[in-house]
Coordinates of N, CA, C and O in Angstrom, one line a residue:
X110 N 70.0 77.3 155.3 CA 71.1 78.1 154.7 C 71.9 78.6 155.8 O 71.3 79.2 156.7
X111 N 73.3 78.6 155.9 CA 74.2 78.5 156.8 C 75.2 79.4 155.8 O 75.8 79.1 154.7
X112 N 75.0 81.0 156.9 CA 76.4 81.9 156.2 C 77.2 81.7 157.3 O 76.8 81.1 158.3
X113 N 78.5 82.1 157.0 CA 79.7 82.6 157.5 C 79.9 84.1 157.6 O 79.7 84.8 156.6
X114 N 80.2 84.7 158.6 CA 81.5 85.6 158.1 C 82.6 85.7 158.5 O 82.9 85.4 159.7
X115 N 83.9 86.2 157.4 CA 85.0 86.1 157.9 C 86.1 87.4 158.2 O 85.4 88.4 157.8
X116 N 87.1 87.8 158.6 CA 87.3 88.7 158.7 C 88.0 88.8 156.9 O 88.5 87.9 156.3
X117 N 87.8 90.4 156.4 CA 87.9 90.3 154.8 C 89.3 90.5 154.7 O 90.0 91.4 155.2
X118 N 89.5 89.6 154.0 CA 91.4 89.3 153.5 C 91.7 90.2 152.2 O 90.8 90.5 151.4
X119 N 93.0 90.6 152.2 CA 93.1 91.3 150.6 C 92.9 90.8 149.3 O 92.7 91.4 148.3
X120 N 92.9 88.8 149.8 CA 92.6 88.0 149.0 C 91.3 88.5 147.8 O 91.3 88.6 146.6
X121 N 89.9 88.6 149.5 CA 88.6 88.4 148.7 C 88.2 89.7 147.8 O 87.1 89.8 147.3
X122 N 89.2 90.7 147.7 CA 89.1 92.1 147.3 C 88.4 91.8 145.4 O 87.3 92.1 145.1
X123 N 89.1 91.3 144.9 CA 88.6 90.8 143.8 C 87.6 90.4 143.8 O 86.9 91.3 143.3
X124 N 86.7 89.1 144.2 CA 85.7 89.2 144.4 C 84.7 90.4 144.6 O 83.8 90.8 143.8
X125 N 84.8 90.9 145.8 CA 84.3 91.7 146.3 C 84.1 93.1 144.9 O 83.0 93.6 144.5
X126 N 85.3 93.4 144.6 CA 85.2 94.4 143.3 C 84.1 93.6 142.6 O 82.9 93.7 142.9
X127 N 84.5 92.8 141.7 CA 83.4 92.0 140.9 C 82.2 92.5 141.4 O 81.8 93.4 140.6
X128 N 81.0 92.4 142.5 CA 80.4 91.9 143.4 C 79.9 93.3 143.3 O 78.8 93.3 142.7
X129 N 80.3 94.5 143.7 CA 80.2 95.8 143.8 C 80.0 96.8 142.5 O 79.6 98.0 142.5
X130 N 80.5 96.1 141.1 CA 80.6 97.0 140.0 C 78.8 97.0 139.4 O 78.3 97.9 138.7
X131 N 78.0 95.6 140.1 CA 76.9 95.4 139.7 C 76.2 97.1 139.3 O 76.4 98.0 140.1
X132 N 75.7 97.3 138.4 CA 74.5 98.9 137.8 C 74.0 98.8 138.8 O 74.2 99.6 139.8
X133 N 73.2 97.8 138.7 CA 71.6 97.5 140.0 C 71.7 97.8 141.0 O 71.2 98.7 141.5
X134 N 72.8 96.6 141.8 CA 73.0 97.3 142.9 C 73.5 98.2 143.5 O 73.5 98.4 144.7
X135 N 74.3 99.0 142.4 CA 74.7 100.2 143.0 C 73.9 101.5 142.7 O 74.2 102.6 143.2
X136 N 72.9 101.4 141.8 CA 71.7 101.9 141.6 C 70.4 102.0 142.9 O 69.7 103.0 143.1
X137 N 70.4 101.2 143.3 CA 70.1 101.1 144.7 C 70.8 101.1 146.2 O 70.2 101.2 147.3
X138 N 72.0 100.9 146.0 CA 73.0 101.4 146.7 C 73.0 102.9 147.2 O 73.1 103.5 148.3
X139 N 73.0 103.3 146.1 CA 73.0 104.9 145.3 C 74.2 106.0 145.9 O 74.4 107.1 145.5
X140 N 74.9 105.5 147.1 CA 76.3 106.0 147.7 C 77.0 105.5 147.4 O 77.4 104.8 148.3
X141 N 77.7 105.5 146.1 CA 78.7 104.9 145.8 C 80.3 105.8 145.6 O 80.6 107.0 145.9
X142 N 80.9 105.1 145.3 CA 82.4 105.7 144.8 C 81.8 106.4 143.5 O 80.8 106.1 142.9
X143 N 82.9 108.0 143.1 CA 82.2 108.3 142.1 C 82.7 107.5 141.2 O 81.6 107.5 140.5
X144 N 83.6 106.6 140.5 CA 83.9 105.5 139.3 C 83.8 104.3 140.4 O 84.6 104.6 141.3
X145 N 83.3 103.2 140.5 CA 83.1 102.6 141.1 C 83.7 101.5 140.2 O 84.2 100.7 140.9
X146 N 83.8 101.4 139.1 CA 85.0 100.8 138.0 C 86.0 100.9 138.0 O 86.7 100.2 137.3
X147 N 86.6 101.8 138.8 CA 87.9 102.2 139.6 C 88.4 101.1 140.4 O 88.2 101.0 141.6
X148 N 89.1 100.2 139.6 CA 89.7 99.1 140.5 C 91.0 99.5 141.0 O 91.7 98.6 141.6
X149 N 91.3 100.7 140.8 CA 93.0 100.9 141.5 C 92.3 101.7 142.8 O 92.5 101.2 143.9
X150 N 91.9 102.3 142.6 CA 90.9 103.3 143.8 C 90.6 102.4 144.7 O 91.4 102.2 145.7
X151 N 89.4 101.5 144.5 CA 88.7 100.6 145.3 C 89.9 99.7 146.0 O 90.1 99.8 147.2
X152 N 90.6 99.0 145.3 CA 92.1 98.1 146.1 C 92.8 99.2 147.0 O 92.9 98.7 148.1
X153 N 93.3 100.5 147.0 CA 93.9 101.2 147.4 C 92.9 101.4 148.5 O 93.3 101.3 149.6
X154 N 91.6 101.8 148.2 CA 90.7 102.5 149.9 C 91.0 101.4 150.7 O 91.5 101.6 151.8
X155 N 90.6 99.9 150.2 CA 90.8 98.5 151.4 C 91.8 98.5 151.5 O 92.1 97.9 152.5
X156 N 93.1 98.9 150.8 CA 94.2 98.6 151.6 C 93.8 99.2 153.1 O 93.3 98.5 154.0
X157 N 94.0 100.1 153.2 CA 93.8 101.7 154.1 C 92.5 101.1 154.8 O 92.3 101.5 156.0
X158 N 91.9 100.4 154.2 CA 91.0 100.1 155.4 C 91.1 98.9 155.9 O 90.9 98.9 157.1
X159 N 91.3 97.9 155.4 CA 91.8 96.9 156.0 C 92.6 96.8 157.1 O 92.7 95.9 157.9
X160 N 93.2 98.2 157.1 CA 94.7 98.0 158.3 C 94.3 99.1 159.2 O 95.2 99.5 160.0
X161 N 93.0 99.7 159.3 CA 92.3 100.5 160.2 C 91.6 99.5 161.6 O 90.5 98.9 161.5
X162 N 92.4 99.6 162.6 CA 91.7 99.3 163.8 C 90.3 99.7 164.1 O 89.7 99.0 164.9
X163 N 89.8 100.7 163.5 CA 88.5 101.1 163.9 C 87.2 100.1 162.9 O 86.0 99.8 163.3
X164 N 87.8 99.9 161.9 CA 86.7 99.0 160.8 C 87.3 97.9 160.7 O 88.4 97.5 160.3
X165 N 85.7 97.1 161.2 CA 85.6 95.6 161.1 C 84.8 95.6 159.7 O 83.8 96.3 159.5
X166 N 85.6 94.7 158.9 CA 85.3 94.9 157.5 C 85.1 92.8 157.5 O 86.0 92.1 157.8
X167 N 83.8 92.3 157.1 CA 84.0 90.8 157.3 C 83.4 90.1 156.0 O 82.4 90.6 155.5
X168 N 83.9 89.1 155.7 CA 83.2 89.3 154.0 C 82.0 87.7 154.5 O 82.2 87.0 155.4
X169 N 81.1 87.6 153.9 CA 79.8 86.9 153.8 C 79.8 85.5 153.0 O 79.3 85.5 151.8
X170 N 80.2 84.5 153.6 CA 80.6 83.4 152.7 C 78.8 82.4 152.7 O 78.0 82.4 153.6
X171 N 78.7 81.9 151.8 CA 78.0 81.3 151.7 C 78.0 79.9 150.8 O 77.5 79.9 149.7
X172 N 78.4 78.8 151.3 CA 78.3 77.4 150.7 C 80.0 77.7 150.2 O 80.3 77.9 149.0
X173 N 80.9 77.8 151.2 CA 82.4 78.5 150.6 C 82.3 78.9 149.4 O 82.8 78.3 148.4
X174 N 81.7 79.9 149.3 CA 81.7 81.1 148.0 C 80.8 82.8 148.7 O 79.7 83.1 149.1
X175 N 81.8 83.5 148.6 CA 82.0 84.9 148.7 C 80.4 85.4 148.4 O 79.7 84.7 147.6
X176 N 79.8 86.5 149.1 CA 78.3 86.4 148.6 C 78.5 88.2 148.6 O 78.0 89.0 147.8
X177 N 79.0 88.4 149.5 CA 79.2 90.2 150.4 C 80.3 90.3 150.9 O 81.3 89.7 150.9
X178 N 79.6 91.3 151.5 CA 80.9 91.8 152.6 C 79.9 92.9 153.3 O 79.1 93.5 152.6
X179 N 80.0 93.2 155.2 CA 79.6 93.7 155.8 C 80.8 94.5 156.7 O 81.9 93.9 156.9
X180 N 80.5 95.5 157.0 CA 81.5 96.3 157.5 C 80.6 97.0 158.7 O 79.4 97.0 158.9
X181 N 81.7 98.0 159.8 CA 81.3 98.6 160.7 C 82.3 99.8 160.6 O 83.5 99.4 160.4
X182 N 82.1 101.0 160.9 CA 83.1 102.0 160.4 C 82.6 103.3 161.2 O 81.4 103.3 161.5
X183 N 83.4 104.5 161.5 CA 83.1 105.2 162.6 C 83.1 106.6 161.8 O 84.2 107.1 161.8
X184 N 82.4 107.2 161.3 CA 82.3 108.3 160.8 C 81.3 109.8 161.5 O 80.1 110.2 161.3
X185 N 82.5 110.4 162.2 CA 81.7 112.0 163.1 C 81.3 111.5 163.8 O 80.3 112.0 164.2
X186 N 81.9 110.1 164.8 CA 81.6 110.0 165.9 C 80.9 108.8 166.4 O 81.0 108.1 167.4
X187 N 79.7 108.7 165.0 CA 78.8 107.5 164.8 C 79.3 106.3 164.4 O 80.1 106.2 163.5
X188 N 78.9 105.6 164.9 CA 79.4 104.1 164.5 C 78.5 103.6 163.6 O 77.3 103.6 163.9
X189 N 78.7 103.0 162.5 CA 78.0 102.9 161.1 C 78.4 102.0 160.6 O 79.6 101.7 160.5
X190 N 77.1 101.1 160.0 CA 77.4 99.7 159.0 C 76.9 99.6 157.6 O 76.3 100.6 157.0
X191 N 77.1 98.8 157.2 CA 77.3 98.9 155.4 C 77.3 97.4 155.3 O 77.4 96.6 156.2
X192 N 77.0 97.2 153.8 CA 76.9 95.9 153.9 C 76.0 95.8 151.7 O 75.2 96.3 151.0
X193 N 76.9 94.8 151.7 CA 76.8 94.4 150.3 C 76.6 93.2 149.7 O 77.6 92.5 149.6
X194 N 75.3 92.7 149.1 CA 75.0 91.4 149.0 C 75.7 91.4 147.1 O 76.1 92.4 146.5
X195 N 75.6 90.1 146.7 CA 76.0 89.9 145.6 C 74.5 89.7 144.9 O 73.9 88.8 145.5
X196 N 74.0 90.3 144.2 CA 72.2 90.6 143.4 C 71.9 89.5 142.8 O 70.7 89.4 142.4
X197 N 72.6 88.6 142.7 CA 72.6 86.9 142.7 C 71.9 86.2 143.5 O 71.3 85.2 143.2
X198 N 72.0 86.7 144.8 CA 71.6 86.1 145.9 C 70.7 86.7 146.5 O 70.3 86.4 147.6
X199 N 70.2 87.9 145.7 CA 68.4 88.9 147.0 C 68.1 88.4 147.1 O 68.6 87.3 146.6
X200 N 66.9 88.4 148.1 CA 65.9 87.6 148.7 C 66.0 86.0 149.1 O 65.3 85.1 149.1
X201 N 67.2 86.3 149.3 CA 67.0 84.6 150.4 C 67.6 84.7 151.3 O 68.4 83.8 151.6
X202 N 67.4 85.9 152.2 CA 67.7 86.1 153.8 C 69.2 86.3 153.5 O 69.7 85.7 154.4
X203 N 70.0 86.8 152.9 CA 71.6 86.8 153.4 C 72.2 87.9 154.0 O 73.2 88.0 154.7
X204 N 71.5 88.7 153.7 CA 71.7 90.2 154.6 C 71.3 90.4 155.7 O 71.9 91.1 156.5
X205 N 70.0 89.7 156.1 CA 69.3 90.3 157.4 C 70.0 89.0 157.9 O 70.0 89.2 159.1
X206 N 70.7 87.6 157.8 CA 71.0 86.7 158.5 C 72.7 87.6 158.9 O 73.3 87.7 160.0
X207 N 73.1 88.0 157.8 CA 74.8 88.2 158.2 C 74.5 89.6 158.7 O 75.4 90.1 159.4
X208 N 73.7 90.1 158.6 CA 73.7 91.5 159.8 C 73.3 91.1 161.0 O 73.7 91.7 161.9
X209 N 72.5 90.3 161.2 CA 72.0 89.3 162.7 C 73.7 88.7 163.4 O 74.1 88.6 164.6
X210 N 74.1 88.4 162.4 CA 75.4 87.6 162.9 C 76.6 89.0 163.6 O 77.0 89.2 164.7
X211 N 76.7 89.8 162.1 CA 77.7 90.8 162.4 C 77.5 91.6 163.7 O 78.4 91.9 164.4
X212 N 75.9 92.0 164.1 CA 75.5 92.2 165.5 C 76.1 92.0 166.7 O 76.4 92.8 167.5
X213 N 76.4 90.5 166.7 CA 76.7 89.8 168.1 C 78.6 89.8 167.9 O 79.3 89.1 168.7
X214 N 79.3 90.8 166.7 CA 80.4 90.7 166.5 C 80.5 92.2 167.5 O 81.2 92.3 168.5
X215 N 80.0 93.0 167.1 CA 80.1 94.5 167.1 C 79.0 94.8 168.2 O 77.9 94.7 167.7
X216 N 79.0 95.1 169.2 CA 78.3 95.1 170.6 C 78.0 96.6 171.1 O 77.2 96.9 171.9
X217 N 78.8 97.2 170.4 CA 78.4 98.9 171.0 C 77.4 99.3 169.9 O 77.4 99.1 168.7
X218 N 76.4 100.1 171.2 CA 75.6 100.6 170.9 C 75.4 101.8 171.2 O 75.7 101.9 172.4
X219 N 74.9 103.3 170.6 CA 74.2 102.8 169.3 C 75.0 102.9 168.0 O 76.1 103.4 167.9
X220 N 74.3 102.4 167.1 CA 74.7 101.7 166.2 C 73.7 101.8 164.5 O 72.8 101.1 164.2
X221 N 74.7 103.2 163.7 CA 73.5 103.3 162.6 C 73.5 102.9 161.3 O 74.5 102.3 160.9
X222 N 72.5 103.1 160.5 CA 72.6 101.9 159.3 C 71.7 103.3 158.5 O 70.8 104.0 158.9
X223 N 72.5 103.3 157.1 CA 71.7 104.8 156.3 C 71.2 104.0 154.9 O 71.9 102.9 154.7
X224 N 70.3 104.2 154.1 CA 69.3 103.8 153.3 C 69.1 104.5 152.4 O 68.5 105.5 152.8
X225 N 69.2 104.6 151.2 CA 68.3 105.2 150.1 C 66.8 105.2 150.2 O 66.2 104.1 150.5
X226 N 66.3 106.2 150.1 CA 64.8 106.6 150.7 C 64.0 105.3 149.3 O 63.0 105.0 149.8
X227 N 64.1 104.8 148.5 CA 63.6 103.4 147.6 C 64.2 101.8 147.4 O 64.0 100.9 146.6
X228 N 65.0 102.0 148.4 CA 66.1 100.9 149.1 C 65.1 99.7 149.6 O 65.6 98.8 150.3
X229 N 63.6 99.5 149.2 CA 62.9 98.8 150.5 C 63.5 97.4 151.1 O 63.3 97.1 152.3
X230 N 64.1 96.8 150.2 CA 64.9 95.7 150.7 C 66.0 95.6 151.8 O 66.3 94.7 152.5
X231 N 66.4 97.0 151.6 CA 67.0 97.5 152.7 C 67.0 97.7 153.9 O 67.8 97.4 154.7
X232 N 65.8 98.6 153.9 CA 65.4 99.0 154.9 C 64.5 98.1 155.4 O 64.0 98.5 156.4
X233 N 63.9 96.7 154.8 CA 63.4 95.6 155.1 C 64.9 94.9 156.6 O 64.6 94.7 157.8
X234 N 66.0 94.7 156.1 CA 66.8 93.9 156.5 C 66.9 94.6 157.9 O 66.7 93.9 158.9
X235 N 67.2 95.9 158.1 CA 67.8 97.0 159.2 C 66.5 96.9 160.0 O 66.8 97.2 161.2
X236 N 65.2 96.7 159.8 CA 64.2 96.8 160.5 C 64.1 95.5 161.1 O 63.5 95.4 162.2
X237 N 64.5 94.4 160.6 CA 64.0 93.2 160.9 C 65.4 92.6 161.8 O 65.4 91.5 162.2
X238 N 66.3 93.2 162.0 CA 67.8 92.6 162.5 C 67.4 94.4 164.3 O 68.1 94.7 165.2
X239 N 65.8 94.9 163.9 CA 65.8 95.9 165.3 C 66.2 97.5 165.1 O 65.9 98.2 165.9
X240 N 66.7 97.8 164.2 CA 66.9 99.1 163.9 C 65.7 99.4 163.7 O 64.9 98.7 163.3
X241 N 65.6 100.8 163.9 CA 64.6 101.7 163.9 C 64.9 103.1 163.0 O 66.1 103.6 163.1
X242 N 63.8 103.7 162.1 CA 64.1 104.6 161.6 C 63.9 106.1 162.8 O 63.2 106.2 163.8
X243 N 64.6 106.6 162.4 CA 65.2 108.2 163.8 C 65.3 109.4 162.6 O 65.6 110.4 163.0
X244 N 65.1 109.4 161.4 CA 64.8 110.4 160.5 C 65.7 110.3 158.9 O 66.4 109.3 158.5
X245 N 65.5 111.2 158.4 CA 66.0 111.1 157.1 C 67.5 112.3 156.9 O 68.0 113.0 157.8
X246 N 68.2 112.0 155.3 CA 68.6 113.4 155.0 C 69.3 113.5 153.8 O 69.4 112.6 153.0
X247 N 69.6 114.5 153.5 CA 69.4 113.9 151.6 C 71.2 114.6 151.2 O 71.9 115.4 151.7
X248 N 71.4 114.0 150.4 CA 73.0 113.9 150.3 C 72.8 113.2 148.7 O 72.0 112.5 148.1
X249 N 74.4 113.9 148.2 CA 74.5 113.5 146.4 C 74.8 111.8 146.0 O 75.8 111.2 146.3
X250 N 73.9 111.5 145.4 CA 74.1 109.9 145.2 C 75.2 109.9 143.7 O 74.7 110.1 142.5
X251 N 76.7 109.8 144.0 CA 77.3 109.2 143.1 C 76.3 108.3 141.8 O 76.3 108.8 140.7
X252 N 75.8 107.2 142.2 CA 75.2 106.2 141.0 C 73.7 106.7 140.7 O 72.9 106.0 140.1
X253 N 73.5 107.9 140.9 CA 72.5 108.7 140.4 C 72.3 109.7 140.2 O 71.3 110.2 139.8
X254 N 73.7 110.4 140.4 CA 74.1 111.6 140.0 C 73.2 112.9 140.1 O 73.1 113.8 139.2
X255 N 72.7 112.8 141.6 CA 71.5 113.6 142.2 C 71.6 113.6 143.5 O 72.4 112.8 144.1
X256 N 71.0 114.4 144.0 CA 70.9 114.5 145.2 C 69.7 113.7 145.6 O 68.7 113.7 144.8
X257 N 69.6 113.1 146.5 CA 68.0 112.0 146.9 C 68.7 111.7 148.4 O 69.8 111.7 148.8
X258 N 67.2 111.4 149.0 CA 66.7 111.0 150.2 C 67.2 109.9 150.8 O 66.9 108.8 150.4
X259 N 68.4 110.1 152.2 CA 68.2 108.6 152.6 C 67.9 108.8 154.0 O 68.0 109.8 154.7
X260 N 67.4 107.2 154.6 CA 67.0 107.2 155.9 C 67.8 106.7 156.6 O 68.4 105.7 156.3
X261 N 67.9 107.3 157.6 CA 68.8 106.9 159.3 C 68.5 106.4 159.9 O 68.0 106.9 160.9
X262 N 68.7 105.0 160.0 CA 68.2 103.8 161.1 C 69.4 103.9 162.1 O 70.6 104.2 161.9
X263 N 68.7 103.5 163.5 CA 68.9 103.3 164.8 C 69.0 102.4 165.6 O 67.9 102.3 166.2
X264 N 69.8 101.5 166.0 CA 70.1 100.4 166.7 C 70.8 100.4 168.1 O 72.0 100.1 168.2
X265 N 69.9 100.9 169.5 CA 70.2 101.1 170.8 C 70.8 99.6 171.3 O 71.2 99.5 172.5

């Protein structure tokens, strides 16, 4: 299995919406937008982010069809990644291969990756691409409408 990533066009934005409205995965996501059905919102933030020098935003092609999108983005200093599979495709390596890939894009270190404390697929991919957990902290999950636990992985 042979992904791609590319740098994310305004094109793949559609997709990408589609991709992201999933319950599930944004149920385990659990940081989400508070309407994540908010397709004027979501087109409007990638505008704005798209045209930010600081975030490499790259979308996850797989067999030329759209699967994710991984990003890198600098928030209080930290340099921080994200990353969104389509729930179609768990478990057949596409996250921990396009985060292996996105790695050798994005070179400064360190470099952190945050987790819903029941995320294990998650925190499966971030451990196996070398991140290390460095502690926890608990913050309001939009798609669960609570406050819950996530973990702080570390990549020196």
């Amino acid at each position: 299995m042979e992904i791609e990533l590319k740098a994310t066009k305004f094109s793949d934005l559609e997709t990408l919406f589609d991709i992201q409205i999933d319950k599930k995965a944004g149920y385990l996501a659990a940081f989400t937008p508070k309407d994540p059905a908010d397709k004027v919102a979501y087109f409007n933030k990638y505008k704005r982010l798209l045209q930010d020098p600081t975030v490499n935003n790259q979308t996850i092609i797989l067999n030329n069809k759209i699967v994710g999108s991984i990003a890198k983005f600098i928030i209080e200093g930290d340099i921080e990644i994200t990353y969104w599979i389509d729930s179609k495709f768990w478990g057949l390596g596409i996250a921990s291969k396009a985060l292996d890939k996105f790695l050798t894009l994005e070179t400064q270190r360190p470099i952190f990756g945050r987790v819903a404390f029941d995320n294990i697929g998650s925190q499966k991919v971030l451990e196996k691409c070398g991140f290390v957990k460095i502690g926890s902290d608990k913050g309001f999950a939009n798609a669960r409408q609570m406050k819950i636990e996530e973990f702080i992985y570390k990549l020196n």
